[in-house]
Amino acid sequence: MRLFLRALTVLGVFALLGLAALVGMAWWDSRLPRSYSAMDMGVLDYGGGPAQNHAAHPHLTVERLTGPANGRPDVRTTLVAAKKDDLWAFNGRVPGPEIHARQGDVVEVTLVNRDIDDGVTIHWHGVDVPNAEDGVAGVTQDAVMPGERYVYRFRAEQLGTFWYHSHQVSSRQVRRGLYGAFVILPTGPPSTGVDRTLIVHDFDGKPAFNEGVGGQRLAVPRGVHVRLRLVNSNNSPERISLTGTPFSVVGIDGTEVNGPTAIEDATLDVGAGARYDVAFDMPASPVRLGVDGSETALVLSGDGRADVEAPSELPTFDPATYGEPKRTVFDGARFDRTFELRIGKKIGFLDGRPGRHWSVNGKIFPDTPMYVVRRGDLVKVRIANESGAVHPMHLHGHHVLVLSRDGRPTTGSPWWTDTLDVAAGEEYEVAFRADNPGLWMDHCHNLPHAADGLTMHLMYEGVSTPFRIGGDDENHPE
């Protein structure tokens, strides 16, 4: 009996040593190198398409995937990033200057970093720019350090409401104030009426429309056409209610809605990073647009002095059923690649830190997938959120078409989006055409989630990057 107990003790010691060795190996393997390439992170996933030797493919670096290099730009501006009291600002303003372009314009923006020690970049959120203009530190460029400058040039091909923000330590820099609106208007004479952009951003835990916390008023004569462009720069969804008039949702994430119809007294769930454009003709009575659960609201009235109480709970707008259907390239299409993106939580190590971390397909960063596509591919992605939290998933450089939610096909206007809010337990199928070569981030736009590992990339065959994350270049995209 004594020998048996001794043998059990020895076996137990060896088992504990073995377990400790396995934990130690997991900890060691999870550590990120001081400097690494985004190409080296993740497990290559070809989505059922042909797997090719990446090195043997015709080689193209992201530096060559630029916007138009020559000619006089139609829009030229400079954004200076600098400290301002407790905030960081572009050109001394939070939000930064609102940039307007016409569809087809060549836009040139010079970024100057005056004194942001971490460095800065500009990412054109929702604008499907060439890869070199995407503004992601360590992936498409090096961070712009104090005293340095960088020039972005691209053609404004799309139409609608977008925004820009730093993509260097973005979980901190966006919150501190390095963001602004970017609007692409149709060609032709300026439209009449009221056209206003309202960015929702939290200051000291209180939501504001642009820089204003609390009530705001605007005088608008009866019959004037009004377009309000709503941008959510926060990390969580914002519920924004519009009452007092029938209105239409005319744009979602920089894409015009097909056949919008009038709705009345409704709430819009605007996900982190997302945009909604609403339009109406001003009635004789006041109209209120407000952030639910707060005092922040804009009241429009004939004399600009009216006040309107916040509404009680209203029905929520559903983009999956709104507007008129329209044929797309994906109707009856055969997809060249199909990917799965399962978001969960897993116990393990993230860069040596133990805990229950975000996971993608059961893997913790840096072992998250690297989706590989070929130019021209039709691609389908199934997104399932098994994590218990909301995740606004943002694919750079592309808009995706929402095909279904929880197994039910969308029935309204084609729902194109670049930042899809995926609630806990939800499942979506989305599709896109691989028509913008590069190395693109695909991440949660709750930016602390991205900083904590909810990040992956989309790689086109034959494309590489010379830029590195971390190291002497101090590139930290999240």
XYZ file of C-alpha atoms in Angstrom:
478
model
C 0.000 0.000 0.000
C 2.803 2.367 0.892
C 4.516 1.648 -2.436
C 1.247 2.252 -4.258
C 0.768 5.660 -2.580
C 4.362 6.570 -3.336
C 3.860 5.644 -6.985
C 0.711 7.796 -7.112
C 2.646 10.696 -5.603
C 5.409 10.332 -8.191
C 2.857 10.161 -11.014
C 1.122 13.247 -9.618
C 4.400 15.159 -9.494
C 5.156 14.212 -13.109
C 1.630 15.180 -14.160
C 1.993 18.589 -12.499
C 5.399 19.058 -14.113
C 3.925 18.116 -17.472
C 1.041 20.528 -17.021
C 3.436 23.281 -15.959
C 5.551 22.595 -19.039
C 2.502 22.809 -21.316
C 1.386 26.082 -19.699
C 4.924 27.419 -19.949
C 5.118 26.531 -23.637
C 1.737 28.186 -24.278
C 2.931 31.314 -22.482
C 6.211 31.361 -24.427
C 4.520 30.795 -27.794
C 1.986 33.588 -27.167
C 4.610 36.307 -26.774
C 4.745 38.731 -29.682
C 8.190 39.562 -31.047
C 9.514 43.066 -30.524
C 8.997 43.717 -34.219
C 6.884 41.711 -36.661
C 5.113 41.938 -40.001
C 1.343 41.699 -40.293
C 2.032 39.076 -42.985
C 3.664 36.833 -40.400
C 0.653 36.865 -38.099
C -2.250 34.477 -38.502
C -2.932 31.160 -40.161
C -3.424 31.297 -43.936
C -7.026 30.523 -44.854
C -7.857 30.189 -48.569
C -11.600 29.832 -48.043
C -11.812 26.740 -50.229
C -10.119 28.536 -53.113
C -6.815 27.572 -54.734
C -3.787 27.788 -52.457
C -0.742 29.107 -54.269
C 2.871 29.655 -53.406
C 2.731 33.255 -52.234
C 6.417 33.855 -52.908
C 6.103 32.585 -56.474
C 3.147 34.854 -57.246
C 3.820 38.152 -59.105
C 5.080 40.392 -56.318
C 3.558 43.757 -55.385
C 4.231 45.803 -52.242
C 1.605 47.991 -50.610
C 3.798 51.060 -51.291
C 2.975 50.757 -54.986
C -0.789 50.617 -54.449
C -1.207 54.392 -54.380
C -3.719 56.959 -55.499
C -3.110 59.268 -58.502
C 0.417 60.631 -58.154
C 0.322 63.473 -60.682
C -1.864 66.438 -61.436
C -3.368 69.229 -59.404
C -5.739 67.928 -56.707
C -9.322 69.156 -56.617
C -9.292 69.199 -52.805
C -6.139 70.037 -50.896
C -5.871 70.492 -47.149
C -3.474 70.053 -44.238
C -4.299 68.391 -40.931
C -1.987 69.234 -38.015
C -2.142 66.808 -35.085
C -1.273 68.438 -31.783
C -2.065 68.419 -28.081
C -4.850 70.705 -26.916
C -5.409 70.856 -23.169
C -6.550 67.353 -22.155
C -7.372 66.403 -25.748
C -5.492 65.769 -28.958
C -6.799 67.577 -32.002
C -6.495 68.114 -35.737
C -6.023 71.832 -36.461
C -6.906 72.687 -32.875
C -10.450 71.341 -33.171
C -12.337 68.309 -31.861
C -13.767 66.962 -34.075
C -11.200 67.900 -36.703
C -12.163 69.965 -39.764
C -14.962 68.494 -41.863
C -13.530 67.714 -45.305
C -15.838 67.913 -48.327
C -15.135 66.558 -51.815
C -17.185 65.954 -54.951
C -17.494 62.501 -56.415
C -14.525 61.989 -58.753
C -12.343 64.624 -57.082
C -8.674 63.956 -56.412
C -8.127 64.595 -52.700
C -4.731 65.489 -51.231
C -4.316 65.699 -47.467
C -1.011 66.481 -45.787
C -0.745 65.142 -42.248
C 1.633 67.050 -39.946
C 2.455 65.776 -36.468
C 3.372 68.661 -34.219
C 3.775 66.967 -30.839
C 1.903 63.646 -30.529
C 4.661 61.497 -29.056
C 3.147 58.156 -30.092
C 3.001 59.192 -33.744
C -0.174 59.486 -35.835
C -1.727 58.366 -39.127
C -5.015 59.044 -40.927
C -7.344 56.188 -41.824
C -10.229 57.120 -44.144
C -12.940 55.049 -42.487
C -15.300 53.551 -45.048
C -13.530 55.106 -48.046
C -12.244 52.277 -50.234
C -8.941 53.994 -50.999
C -5.911 52.313 -52.602
C -4.034 50.299 -49.999
C -1.081 52.696 -49.609
C -3.501 55.481 -48.612
C -5.283 53.451 -45.888
C -3.302 54.931 -42.994
C -2.657 51.859 -40.837
C 0.638 52.113 -38.944
C 2.870 49.093 -39.492
C 0.708 47.724 -42.314
C 0.425 50.399 -45.026
C 2.868 53.033 -43.702
C 5.046 54.002 -40.754
C 3.526 56.189 -38.064
C 4.183 59.909 -38.572
C 6.305 60.980 -35.627
C 6.615 64.508 -34.123
C 8.060 66.941 -36.674
C 7.232 64.659 -39.609
C 4.607 64.859 -42.356
C 2.898 62.445 -44.752
C 0.789 63.047 -47.870
C -2.345 61.042 -48.751
C -3.737 61.188 -52.305
C -6.781 59.354 -53.586
C -9.781 59.819 -55.841
C -13.156 60.175 -54.100
C -14.964 57.492 -56.097
C -17.803 56.886 -53.632
C -20.666 59.061 -52.489
C -21.847 59.625 -48.955
C -20.792 60.090 -45.327
C -17.441 58.857 -44.015
C -14.987 59.851 -41.317
C -11.270 59.884 -40.665
C -9.228 59.015 -37.593
C -5.751 58.041 -36.509
C -4.930 54.348 -36.824
C -1.861 54.527 -34.581
C -2.694 53.429 -31.021
C -6.236 54.051 -32.223
C -7.919 52.775 -29.054
C -6.451 55.818 -27.278
C -6.052 58.403 -30.029
C -9.635 58.345 -31.315
C -10.973 58.659 -27.794
C -8.630 61.633 -27.170
C -9.915 63.530 -30.227
C -7.991 62.607 -33.402
C -10.981 62.186 -35.728
C -13.233 64.170 -38.078
C -15.904 63.886 -40.788
C -15.309 63.329 -44.502
C -18.257 63.875 -46.877
C -18.332 63.067 -50.603
C -21.069 64.982 -52.429
C -22.543 64.474 -55.898
C -21.200 66.464 -58.820
C -23.147 69.461 -60.053
C -24.431 72.596 -58.313
C -24.631 72.575 -54.500
C -27.921 71.343 -53.107
C -30.197 73.744 -51.293
C -31.442 73.166 -47.786
C -29.755 72.073 -44.570
C -26.979 69.469 -44.714
C -25.311 68.863 -41.360
C -22.929 66.211 -40.034
C -23.284 65.172 -36.393
C -20.536 63.026 -34.860
C -21.489 61.310 -31.608
C -18.488 61.202 -29.268
C -18.213 60.750 -25.513
C -16.445 63.431 -23.469
C -15.971 62.469 -19.821
C -18.631 59.806 -20.255
C -21.217 62.186 -21.741
C -22.194 61.901 -25.420
C -21.943 65.016 -27.588
C -23.069 65.982 -31.072
C -19.758 67.256 -32.454
C -18.365 69.412 -29.617
C -21.722 70.108 -27.928
C -22.947 68.218 -24.855
C -26.603 68.795 -23.984
C -29.280 70.639 -25.919
C -28.648 72.355 -29.253
C -31.102 74.315 -31.401
C -31.253 75.157 -35.076
C -33.619 77.492 -36.946
C -34.990 75.854 -40.101
C -37.903 77.361 -42.085
C -40.866 75.186 -42.966
C -40.479 73.247 -46.229
C -36.663 73.303 -46.285
C -35.078 69.955 -47.121
C -32.904 68.617 -44.287
C -30.206 65.951 -44.422
C -28.555 64.898 -41.160
C -25.421 62.758 -41.390
C -24.954 60.705 -38.209
C -21.509 59.330 -37.357
C -20.675 57.237 -34.280
C -17.011 57.639 -33.306
C -17.460 55.797 -29.992
C -16.600 52.173 -29.236
C -20.178 51.118 -28.454
C -23.483 51.429 -30.327
C -25.464 54.639 -29.914
C -29.270 54.737 -30.045
C -30.358 57.938 -31.775
C -34.059 58.818 -31.992
C -35.739 61.137 -34.489
C -39.244 62.406 -33.700
C -41.623 65.079 -34.945
C -41.747 64.294 -38.666
C -41.746 61.416 -41.141
C -38.193 60.825 -42.403
C -36.254 58.526 -44.683
C -32.958 56.724 -44.137
C -31.215 57.688 -47.369
C -27.667 56.430 -46.707
C -25.953 53.687 -44.706
C -22.165 53.599 -44.327
C -21.574 55.758 -47.392
C -23.994 53.917 -49.695
C -27.276 55.370 -50.931
C -30.369 53.342 -49.971
C -32.483 52.135 -52.897
C -36.120 53.245 -52.671
C -36.167 54.646 -49.134
C -39.638 54.987 -47.638
C -40.945 57.321 -44.961
C -40.903 56.176 -41.344
C -41.887 58.114 -38.241
C -40.781 58.274 -34.599
C -38.045 55.651 -34.726
C -34.679 54.884 -33.158
C -31.547 54.169 -35.152
C -28.989 51.777 -33.656
C -25.778 53.324 -34.981
C -22.919 50.890 -34.385
C -19.394 51.933 -33.499
C -17.797 53.478 -36.582
C -21.065 53.320 -38.549
C -23.024 56.097 -40.287
C -26.688 56.753 -41.071
C -27.982 59.606 -43.256
C -31.579 60.708 -42.625
C -33.617 63.197 -44.658
C -36.948 65.013 -44.376
C -38.713 68.218 -45.336
C -39.025 70.539 -42.366
C -42.583 70.630 -40.979
C -44.232 73.542 -39.184
C -43.696 71.851 -35.817
C -40.325 71.138 -34.104
C -38.209 68.078 -34.879
C -35.971 66.440 -32.293
C -32.878 64.289 -32.858
C -31.425 62.933 -29.625
C -29.020 60.410 -28.150
C -31.125 58.041 -26.050
C -30.383 58.035 -22.334
C -28.719 61.455 -22.404
C -29.515 65.162 -22.550
C -27.749 65.562 -25.884
C -30.211 66.515 -28.617
C -30.639 68.806 -31.599
C -34.050 70.484 -31.888
C -34.973 72.054 -35.217
C -37.776 74.603 -35.356
C -38.868 77.620 -37.323
C -37.481 80.147 -34.858
C -34.664 78.024 -33.444
C -35.927 78.400 -29.879
C -38.224 75.415 -29.369
C -37.623 72.680 -26.835
C -38.962 69.120 -27.093
C -39.021 66.423 -24.439
C -37.194 63.165 -25.045
C -39.524 60.438 -26.329
C -40.331 57.213 -24.587
C -39.073 53.963 -26.097
C -39.545 53.832 -29.872
C -39.407 51.045 -32.474
C -35.933 50.352 -33.840
C -35.122 50.819 -37.510
C -34.139 47.570 -39.274
C -31.893 47.971 -42.344
C -32.448 44.314 -43.307
C -36.028 44.990 -44.414
C -35.955 48.670 -45.410
C -36.173 50.072 -48.938
C -36.661 48.436 -52.316
C -34.732 45.334 -53.511
C -32.277 45.714 -56.383
C -30.229 43.140 -58.256
C -26.561 42.740 -57.309
C -23.644 40.775 -58.708
C -24.174 38.198 -55.945
C -27.678 37.117 -57.020
C -27.302 33.426 -57.849
C -23.513 33.776 -57.804
C -21.011 30.982 -57.342
C -18.567 32.137 -54.694
C -14.867 31.599 -55.295
C -14.036 31.582 -51.576
C -16.093 31.121 -48.423
C -14.697 32.014 -45.009
C -15.892 31.539 -41.451
C -15.401 34.119 -38.699
C -16.514 32.786 -35.302
C -15.970 35.307 -32.495
C -15.648 33.853 -29.013
C -13.672 33.977 -25.782
C -11.011 31.503 -24.768
C -8.798 30.947 -21.756
C -5.164 31.307 -22.713
C -2.314 33.756 -23.188
C -2.245 36.948 -25.280
C 1.285 38.261 -25.667
C 2.192 36.488 -22.416
C -0.855 37.759 -20.514
C -3.085 35.039 -19.032
C -6.837 35.482 -19.143
C -10.019 34.836 -21.070
C -9.307 36.550 -24.374
C -11.205 37.257 -27.587
C -10.814 34.463 -30.088
C -11.488 33.967 -33.793
C -12.280 30.424 -34.909
C -11.055 29.237 -31.529
C -7.655 30.945 -31.861
C -6.175 33.852 -29.898
C -4.113 36.566 -31.635
C -1.623 36.249 -33.311
C -3.033 32.885 -34.471
C -6.211 34.479 -35.877
C -6.939 33.798 -39.572
C -5.279 35.506 -42.521
C -7.880 35.364 -45.302
C -6.231 34.976 -48.723
C -8.032 36.050 -51.905
C -7.244 36.664 -55.544
C -8.291 39.812 -57.400
C -11.750 39.352 -58.936
C -12.893 36.678 -56.473
C -16.461 36.695 -55.208
C -16.144 36.105 -51.485
C -18.674 35.073 -48.833
C -18.043 35.312 -45.070
C -20.160 33.762 -42.323
C -19.841 35.805 -39.107
C -21.068 34.220 -35.862
C -20.782 36.027 -32.537
C -20.476 33.505 -29.707
C -18.691 35.857 -27.296
C -21.556 37.439 -25.343
C -20.584 41.005 -26.375
C -21.341 43.301 -29.329
C -18.666 43.537 -32.029
C -18.745 46.128 -34.845
C -16.673 44.291 -37.476
C -14.840 46.601 -39.900
C -13.132 45.378 -43.072
C -10.825 48.015 -44.549
C -10.827 48.778 -48.258
C -14.153 47.095 -49.083
C -17.886 47.336 -48.561
C -19.721 44.090 -47.894
C -23.288 43.207 -48.838
C -25.341 41.690 -46.021
C -26.987 38.545 -47.432
C -28.719 37.217 -44.330
C -29.096 37.625 -40.566
C -29.719 34.593 -38.366
C -30.490 32.531 -41.454
C -33.104 34.932 -42.853
C -32.238 36.651 -46.155
C -32.346 40.451 -46.246
C -35.398 41.679 -48.145
C -35.027 45.458 -48.546
C -32.560 47.654 -50.373
C -29.157 46.011 -50.837
C -27.586 46.578 -47.414
C -23.987 47.571 -48.060
C -21.860 48.238 -45.007
C -18.255 48.651 -43.948
C -18.826 48.362 -40.183
C -21.339 45.665 -39.249
C -22.588 45.630 -35.665
C -22.848 41.951 -34.701
C -24.765 41.490 -31.453
C -24.225 38.600 -29.062
C -25.680 35.413 -30.514
C -26.187 36.871 -33.986
C -25.020 35.268 -37.221
C -24.594 37.030 -40.556
C -23.614 36.075 -44.067
C -21.932 38.855 -46.033
C -20.318 39.023 -49.461
C -17.855 41.211 -51.328
C -15.886 41.295 -54.554
C -12.109 41.266 -54.124
C -11.483 44.338 -56.278
C -9.021 46.396 -54.206
C -5.619 44.655 -53.939
C -3.645 45.040 -50.755
C -3.125 43.874 -47.212
C -6.192 44.974 -45.263
C -7.125 44.986 -41.603
C -10.368 43.289 -40.554
C -11.072 44.068 -36.920
C -13.579 44.952 -34.249
C -14.200 48.717 -34.156
C -14.716 48.618 -30.433
C -11.080 49.674 -30.511
C -10.078 48.307 -27.084
C -11.340 44.913 -28.345
C -9.049 45.232 -31.368
C -6.153 46.194 -29.090
C -6.922 43.058 -27.067
C -6.586 40.772 -30.059
C -9.830 40.918 -32.060
C -7.871 41.628 -35.239
C -7.085 39.735 -38.420
C -6.163 40.577 -42.016
C -7.269 40.074 -45.616
C -4.358 39.398 -47.984
C -4.407 39.453 -51.762
C -2.141 36.897 -53.392
C 1.208 38.419 -54.336
C 0.897 41.505 -52.099
C 3.357 42.149 -49.280
C 4.305 44.973 -46.937
C 7.760 46.269 -45.944
C 6.356 47.872 -42.784
C 6.623 46.302 -39.380
C 4.617 46.579 -36.187
C 6.481 47.538 -33.009
C 10.260 47.810 -32.988
C 12.193 50.978 -33.760
C 9.383 52.314 -35.992
C 6.990 52.306 -33.024
C 4.045 51.233 -35.160
C 1.037 50.222 -33.083
C -2.104 50.117 -35.248
C -4.357 49.327 -32.260
